[in-house]
Amino acid sequence: MSQESVITFPLFERRNGLVCAFSTRFGGYSTGEYAGLNLGRNTGDRAETVTKNRDYFFRQIAVRAEEVACGEQIHSARVACVDRPGTFLKTDALITRQKNLFLAVVTADCFPLFLFDPVSETVGVVHAGWRGVQAGIIENVFQILAGTLQINPGRLLAAIGPGLQAECFEIGEDVFRLFARSYLYPHPRADKRFLNLRQLILDKLREQGVAPAHLEASSECTHCLGDRYYSYRRQAKNSGRMMGIIGIR
Ligand SMILES: [Zn+2]
């Protein structure tokens, strides 16, 4: 497996001006538990090191820190349409039509979801953890894309990055009760329950009208691939974060 600091999605390649990337742990300046390319602030890692790491990542994808918009990310279902860089409070999904504005999502196990409409050149990013997905963040995003912005979901492209896959996504009884049985990942131990969140996100995208051929989903597990990704499940409060970026140059 390669030791690139940046992964991309074949679905989004060869699209004029489109930048879509997701970071790995490789490269960067963090040490100890955070070793590698930690891009998350509020992780316990040194702030100046995270800034250096972010500069490194942004250089790799030819984006400047001043061009980036990011939600505060509180595991909510709140979506914001944005036209300027900066941090957007209490927001877990961002949408823009602004060129040279790059939308960011910061994750460790939650799924980063990237959206692109090639016709209107609209991009979106979603912090898709179980709380936000269960609270309807994907439906809320499509209400804006298909409703307010009049985008035909049938031409939209959607990519899901690495996250906590079903075989590692153990949930308690309280969480289990919130989801349909079909998303319970079968496991030999009857007293354990696992959630297939990636499948749920894929099904929700299809329900919203995204064509199967326009969907791409990473099967990489942040929990299993410890050298490659940070995982909150695995590292708890000492976990770093990856960053996903989408925007049009
Ligand atoms: Zn795993």
mmCIF file of C-alpha atoms and ligand atoms in Angstrom:
data_model
loop_
_atom_site.group_PDB
_atom_site.id
_atom_site.type_symbol
_atom_site.label_atom_id
_atom_site.label_comp_id
_atom_site.label_asym_id
_atom_site.label_seq_id
_atom_site.Cartn_x
_atom_site.Cartn_y
_atom_site.Cartn_z
ATOM 1 C CA MET A 1 0.000 0.000 0.000
ATOM 2 C CA SER A 2 1.332 3.410 -0.935
ATOM 3 C CA GLN A 3 2.459 5.942 1.648
ATOM 4 C CA GLU A 4 0.918 8.967 -0.007
ATOM 5 C CA SER A 5 -0.302 11.788 2.230
ATOM 6 C CA VAL A 6 -3.293 12.333 -0.022
ATOM 7 C CA ILE A 7 -5.880 10.002 -1.528
ATOM 8 C CA THR A 8 -8.231 10.948 -4.349
ATOM 9 C CA PHE A 9 -11.390 9.471 -5.845
ATOM 10 C CA PRO A 10 -11.406 8.076 -9.417
ATOM 11 C CA LEU A 11 -14.984 9.367 -9.794
ATOM 12 C CA PHE A 12 -13.749 12.952 -9.402
ATOM 13 C CA GLU A 13 -10.659 12.713 -11.593
ATOM 14 C CA ARG A 14 -10.369 14.429 -14.983
ATOM 15 C CA ARG A 15 -12.971 17.015 -13.991
ATOM 16 C CA ASN A 16 -11.832 20.434 -15.030
ATOM 17 C CA GLY A 17 -10.699 22.481 -12.003
ATOM 18 C CA LEU A 18 -12.218 20.121 -9.439
ATOM 19 C CA VAL A 19 -10.072 19.446 -6.384
ATOM 20 C CA CYS A 20 -11.173 16.605 -4.096
ATOM 21 C CA ALA A 21 -8.755 14.964 -1.685
ATOM 22 C CA PHE A 22 -8.567 13.189 1.649
ATOM 23 C CA SER A 23 -5.496 13.025 3.888
ATOM 24 C CA THR A 24 -3.787 10.003 5.433
ATOM 25 C CA ARG A 25 -1.385 9.890 8.421
ATOM 26 C CA PHE A 26 1.660 9.726 6.157
ATOM 27 C CA GLY A 27 3.976 12.723 6.217
ATOM 28 C CA GLY A 28 3.500 15.637 8.585
ATOM 29 C CA TYR A 29 5.253 16.677 11.784
ATOM 30 C CA SER A 30 3.215 15.322 14.704
ATOM 31 C CA THR A 31 4.861 12.881 17.102
ATOM 32 C CA GLY A 32 3.848 10.320 19.755
ATOM 33 C CA GLU A 33 0.193 9.266 19.717
ATOM 34 C CA TYR A 34 -0.509 11.836 17.027
ATOM 35 C CA ALA A 35 2.423 10.751 14.862
ATOM 36 C CA GLY A 36 2.081 11.862 11.285
ATOM 37 C CA LEU A 37 -0.180 14.267 9.502
ATOM 38 C CA ASN A 38 -2.651 15.257 12.206
ATOM 39 C CA LEU A 39 -4.934 17.939 10.748
ATOM 40 C CA GLY A 40 -7.340 18.248 13.671
ATOM 41 C CA ARG A 41 -7.312 21.127 16.090
ATOM 42 C CA ASN A 42 -8.695 20.490 19.599
ATOM 43 C CA THR A 43 -7.042 17.079 19.634
ATOM 44 C CA GLY A 44 -4.467 17.694 22.368
ATOM 45 C CA ASP A 45 -1.718 17.921 19.761
ATOM 46 C CA ARG A 46 0.418 21.076 19.578
ATOM 47 C CA ALA A 47 -1.442 23.849 17.721
ATOM 48 C CA GLU A 48 1.668 25.011 15.833
ATOM 49 C CA THR A 49 2.355 21.447 14.666
ATOM 50 C CA VAL A 50 -1.214 21.079 13.376
ATOM 51 C CA THR A 51 -0.801 24.367 11.504
ATOM 52 C CA LYS A 52 2.428 23.075 9.927
ATOM 53 C CA ASN A 53 0.660 19.830 9.015
ATOM 54 C CA ARG A 54 -2.239 21.698 7.450
ATOM 55 C CA ASP A 55 0.160 23.848 5.418
ATOM 56 C CA TYR A 56 1.868 20.649 4.244
ATOM 57 C CA PHE A 57 -1.452 19.052 3.222
ATOM 58 C CA PHE A 58 -2.715 22.205 1.508
ATOM 59 C CA ARG A 59 0.557 22.462 -0.457
ATOM 60 C CA GLN A 60 0.096 18.887 -1.699
ATOM 61 C CA ILE A 61 -3.279 19.780 -3.191
ATOM 62 C CA ALA A 62 -2.388 23.361 -4.238
ATOM 63 C CA VAL A 63 -4.883 25.032 -1.904
ATOM 64 C CA ARG A 64 -4.174 27.927 0.462
ATOM 65 C CA ALA A 65 -5.372 27.904 4.089
ATOM 66 C CA GLU A 66 -7.105 31.256 3.432
ATOM 67 C CA GLU A 67 -9.303 29.586 0.788
ATOM 68 C CA VAL A 68 -10.766 26.955 3.128
ATOM 69 C CA ALA A 69 -14.213 26.870 4.770
ATOM 70 C CA CYS A 70 -14.902 24.364 7.541
ATOM 71 C CA GLY A 71 -17.872 23.609 9.776
ATOM 72 C CA GLU A 72 -17.452 23.500 13.542
ATOM 73 C CA GLN A 73 -18.812 19.909 13.408
ATOM 74 C CA ILE A 74 -21.025 19.077 16.344
ATOM 75 C CA HIS A 75 -22.580 15.831 14.991
ATOM 76 C CA SER A 76 -25.691 17.779 14.006
ATOM 77 C CA ALA A 77 -27.861 17.678 10.854
ATOM 78 C CA ARG A 78 -27.217 21.346 10.106
ATOM 79 C CA VAL A 79 -26.171 22.466 6.627
ATOM 80 C CA ALA A 80 -24.844 25.857 5.531
ATOM 81 C CA CYS A 81 -24.517 27.394 2.053
ATOM 82 C CA VAL A 82 -21.312 29.397 2.172
ATOM 83 C CA ASP A 83 -19.517 31.896 -0.057
ATOM 84 C CA ARG A 84 -16.477 32.764 2.010
ATOM 85 C CA PRO A 85 -13.672 30.978 3.867
ATOM 86 C CA GLY A 86 -13.582 30.540 7.640
ATOM 87 C CA THR A 87 -15.188 28.415 10.328
ATOM 88 C CA PHE A 88 -18.965 28.019 10.351
ATOM 89 C CA LEU A 89 -20.351 27.398 13.813
ATOM 90 C CA LYS A 90 -22.658 24.477 14.629
ATOM 91 C CA THR A 91 -22.510 23.151 11.080
ATOM 92 C CA ASP A 92 -21.769 19.647 9.780
ATOM 93 C CA ALA A 93 -22.298 20.114 6.048
ATOM 94 C CA LEU A 94 -21.263 22.876 3.668
ATOM 95 C CA ILE A 95 -22.381 23.687 0.121
ATOM 96 C CA THR A 96 -20.985 26.282 -2.283
ATOM 97 C CA ARG A 97 -21.013 27.478 -5.887
ATOM 98 C CA GLN A 98 -18.115 29.821 -5.230
ATOM 99 C CA LYS A 99 -14.948 29.078 -7.235
ATOM 100 C CA ASN A 100 -11.636 28.969 -5.346
ATOM 101 C CA LEU A 101 -13.466 28.215 -2.114
ATOM 102 C CA PHE A 102 -12.528 24.822 -0.690
ATOM 103 C CA LEU A 103 -14.871 23.043 1.705
ATOM 104 C CA ALA A 104 -13.259 20.980 4.440
ATOM 105 C CA VAL A 105 -14.381 18.185 6.721
ATOM 106 C CA VAL A 106 -12.274 16.813 9.564
ATOM 107 C CA THR A 107 -12.774 13.173 10.586
ATOM 108 C CA ALA A 108 -11.289 10.209 12.427
ATOM 109 C CA ASP A 109 -13.990 7.480 12.092
ATOM 110 C CA CYS A 110 -17.002 9.373 10.770
ATOM 111 C CA PHE A 111 -17.437 9.215 7.003
ATOM 112 C CA PRO A 112 -16.475 12.190 4.871
ATOM 113 C CA LEU A 113 -18.988 12.590 2.035
ATOM 114 C CA PHE A 114 -18.152 14.682 -1.039
ATOM 115 C CA LEU A 115 -20.702 15.910 -3.596
ATOM 116 C CA PHE A 116 -20.213 17.507 -7.009
ATOM 117 C CA ASP A 117 -22.679 18.695 -9.635
ATOM 118 C CA PRO A 118 -20.772 19.084 -12.915
ATOM 119 C CA VAL A 119 -23.536 21.155 -14.539
ATOM 120 C CA SER A 120 -23.956 23.977 -12.018
ATOM 121 C CA GLU A 121 -20.439 23.400 -10.611
ATOM 122 C CA THR A 122 -21.746 23.135 -7.083
ATOM 123 C CA VAL A 123 -19.771 21.255 -4.423
ATOM 124 C CA GLY A 124 -20.699 19.964 -0.996
ATOM 125 C CA VAL A 125 -19.069 18.233 1.928
ATOM 126 C CA VAL A 126 -20.750 16.316 4.742
ATOM 127 C CA HIS A 127 -19.504 15.129 8.141
ATOM 128 C CA ALA A 128 -21.438 11.862 8.133
ATOM 129 C CA GLY A 129 -21.306 10.174 11.515
ATOM 130 C CA TRP A 130 -24.147 8.062 12.896
ATOM 131 C CA ARG A 131 -25.662 10.951 14.845
ATOM 132 C CA GLY A 132 -25.832 13.352 11.905
ATOM 133 C CA VAL A 133 -27.019 10.666 9.479
ATOM 134 C CA GLN A 134 -29.682 9.498 11.908
ATOM 135 C CA ALA A 135 -30.765 13.127 12.457
ATOM 136 C CA GLY A 136 -31.228 13.585 8.674
ATOM 137 C CA ILE A 137 -28.153 15.487 7.496
ATOM 138 C CA ILE A 138 -28.179 13.800 4.072
ATOM 139 C CA GLU A 139 -31.865 14.620 3.539
ATOM 140 C CA ASN A 140 -31.166 18.215 4.631
ATOM 141 C CA VAL A 141 -28.301 18.545 2.146
ATOM 142 C CA PHE A 142 -30.509 17.305 -0.699
ATOM 143 C CA GLN A 143 -33.309 19.641 0.325
ATOM 144 C CA ILE A 144 -30.898 22.478 -0.495
ATOM 145 C CA LEU A 145 -29.268 20.878 -3.552
ATOM 146 C CA ALA A 146 -32.436 19.618 -5.233
ATOM 147 C CA GLY A 147 -34.875 22.108 -3.676
ATOM 148 C CA THR A 148 -33.272 25.521 -3.234
ATOM 149 C CA LEU A 149 -30.554 25.125 -5.878
ATOM 150 C CA GLN A 150 -32.680 23.109 -8.346
ATOM 151 C CA ILE A 151 -29.959 20.556 -9.023
ATOM 152 C CA ASN A 152 -31.024 17.285 -10.631
ATOM 153 C CA PRO A 153 -29.738 14.595 -8.209
ATOM 154 C CA GLY A 154 -29.433 12.210 -11.162
ATOM 155 C CA ARG A 155 -26.376 14.058 -12.444
ATOM 156 C CA LEU A 156 -24.740 14.557 -9.052
ATOM 157 C CA LEU A 157 -21.526 12.680 -8.219
ATOM 158 C CA ALA A 158 -20.972 11.437 -4.650
ATOM 159 C CA ALA A 159 -17.917 9.891 -2.984
ATOM 160 C CA ILE A 160 -17.595 8.493 0.525
ATOM 161 C CA GLY A 161 -14.103 8.428 2.030
ATOM 162 C CA PRO A 162 -12.572 6.016 4.560
ATOM 163 C CA GLY A 163 -14.332 5.590 7.900
ATOM 164 C CA LEU A 164 -15.370 3.109 10.553
ATOM 165 C CA GLN A 165 -16.569 0.056 8.614
ATOM 166 C CA ALA A 166 -19.290 -2.293 9.795
ATOM 167 C CA GLU A 167 -17.043 -5.027 11.203
ATOM 168 C CA CYS A 168 -15.539 -2.492 13.639
ATOM 169 C CA PHE A 169 -18.620 -0.348 14.249
ATOM 170 C CA GLU A 170 -19.814 -1.817 17.515
ATOM 171 C CA ILE A 171 -22.848 -0.061 18.932
ATOM 172 C CA GLY A 172 -24.817 -0.274 22.140
ATOM 173 C CA GLU A 173 -28.480 -1.151 22.524
ATOM 174 C CA ASP A 174 -29.447 2.550 22.636
ATOM 175 C CA VAL A 175 -27.902 3.284 19.227
ATOM 176 C CA PHE A 176 -29.049 -0.012 17.735
ATOM 177 C CA ARG A 177 -32.677 0.890 18.394
ATOM 178 C CA LEU A 178 -32.347 3.997 16.194
ATOM 179 C CA PHE A 179 -31.540 2.094 12.987
ATOM 180 C CA ALA A 180 -33.373 -0.330 10.716
ATOM 181 C CA ARG A 181 -32.500 -4.003 11.143
ATOM 182 C CA SER A 182 -31.058 -4.201 7.647
ATOM 183 C CA TYR A 183 -28.110 -2.040 8.737
ATOM 184 C CA LEU A 184 -27.174 -4.305 11.593
ATOM 185 C CA TYR A 185 -23.987 -6.022 10.573
ATOM 186 C CA PRO A 186 -24.172 -9.770 11.248
ATOM 187 C CA HIS A 187 -21.722 -10.910 13.873
ATOM 188 C CA PRO A 188 -21.245 -14.349 15.423
ATOM 189 C CA ARG A 189 -21.447 -12.985 18.950
ATOM 190 C CA ALA A 190 -25.101 -12.532 19.723
ATOM 191 C CA ASP A 191 -24.444 -10.047 22.496
ATOM 192 C CA LYS A 192 -22.635 -7.644 20.157
ATOM 193 C CA ARG A 193 -24.193 -5.276 17.642
ATOM 194 C CA PHE A 194 -22.523 -3.609 14.687
ATOM 195 C CA LEU A 195 -23.759 -0.834 12.370
ATOM 196 C CA ASN A 196 -23.183 -0.691 8.626
ATOM 197 C CA LEU A 197 -23.240 3.092 8.408
ATOM 198 C CA ARG A 198 -21.533 3.212 5.023
ATOM 199 C CA GLN A 199 -24.358 1.135 3.495
ATOM 200 C CA LEU A 200 -26.948 3.364 5.126
ATOM 201 C CA ILE A 201 -25.306 6.472 3.608
ATOM 202 C CA LEU A 202 -25.170 4.796 0.174
ATOM 203 C CA ASP A 203 -28.855 3.825 0.382
ATOM 204 C CA LYS A 204 -29.834 7.343 1.439
ATOM 205 C CA LEU A 205 -27.939 8.796 -1.523
ATOM 206 C CA ARG A 206 -29.764 6.421 -3.896
ATOM 207 C CA GLU A 207 -33.093 7.297 -2.276
ATOM 208 C CA GLN A 208 -32.324 10.933 -3.001
ATOM 209 C CA GLY A 209 -31.869 10.081 -6.678
ATOM 210 C CA VAL A 210 -28.115 9.690 -7.066
ATOM 211 C CA ALA A 211 -27.384 7.167 -9.841
ATOM 212 C CA PRO A 212 -25.466 4.034 -8.747
ATOM 213 C CA ALA A 213 -22.861 4.761 -11.442
ATOM 214 C CA HIS A 214 -22.264 8.171 -9.821
ATOM 215 C CA LEU A 215 -21.417 6.715 -6.424
ATOM 216 C CA GLU A 216 -18.033 5.753 -5.055
ATOM 217 C CA ALA A 217 -17.365 4.508 -1.528
ATOM 218 C CA SER A 218 -14.037 3.641 0.035
ATOM 219 C CA SER A 219 -14.015 0.289 1.815
ATOM 220 C CA GLU A 220 -10.975 1.278 3.888
ATOM 221 C CA CYS A 221 -11.524 1.054 7.642
ATOM 222 C CA THR A 222 -9.971 3.792 9.781
ATOM 223 C CA HIS A 223 -9.994 1.451 12.781
ATOM 224 C CA CYS A 224 -8.220 -1.444 11.025
ATOM 225 C CA LEU A 225 -5.646 0.617 9.127
ATOM 226 C CA GLY A 226 -3.802 2.153 12.052
ATOM 227 C CA ASP A 227 -0.645 3.088 10.135
ATOM 228 C CA ARG A 228 -2.660 4.860 7.497
ATOM 229 C CA TYR A 229 -5.496 6.577 9.373
ATOM 230 C CA TYR A 230 -6.353 7.987 12.776
ATOM 231 C CA SER A 231 -9.268 6.365 14.575
ATOM 232 C CA TYR A 232 -11.163 7.795 17.507
ATOM 233 C CA ARG A 233 -12.388 4.283 18.327
ATOM 234 C CA ARG A 234 -8.833 3.011 18.531
ATOM 235 C CA GLN A 235 -7.043 6.015 20.011
ATOM 236 C CA ALA A 236 -9.798 7.828 21.965
ATOM 237 C CA LYS A 237 -8.786 11.317 23.005
ATOM 238 C CA ASN A 238 -5.280 10.877 21.618
ATOM 239 C CA SER A 239 -6.550 10.461 18.081
ATOM 240 C CA GLY A 240 -5.494 12.847 15.358
ATOM 241 C CA ARG A 241 -7.771 13.732 12.457
ATOM 242 C CA MET A 242 -7.745 13.452 8.688
ATOM 243 C CA MET A 243 -9.117 16.189 6.450
ATOM 244 C CA GLY A 244 -11.205 16.011 3.307
ATOM 245 C CA ILE A 245 -11.374 18.907 0.847
ATOM 246 C CA ILE A 246 -13.576 19.655 -2.149
ATOM 247 C CA GLY A 247 -13.675 22.776 -4.296
ATOM 248 C CA ILE A 248 -13.280 24.129 -7.818
ATOM 249 C CA ARG A 249 -10.215 26.041 -8.971
HETATM 250 ZN ZN ZN B 1 -12.076 -2.092 10.844
#
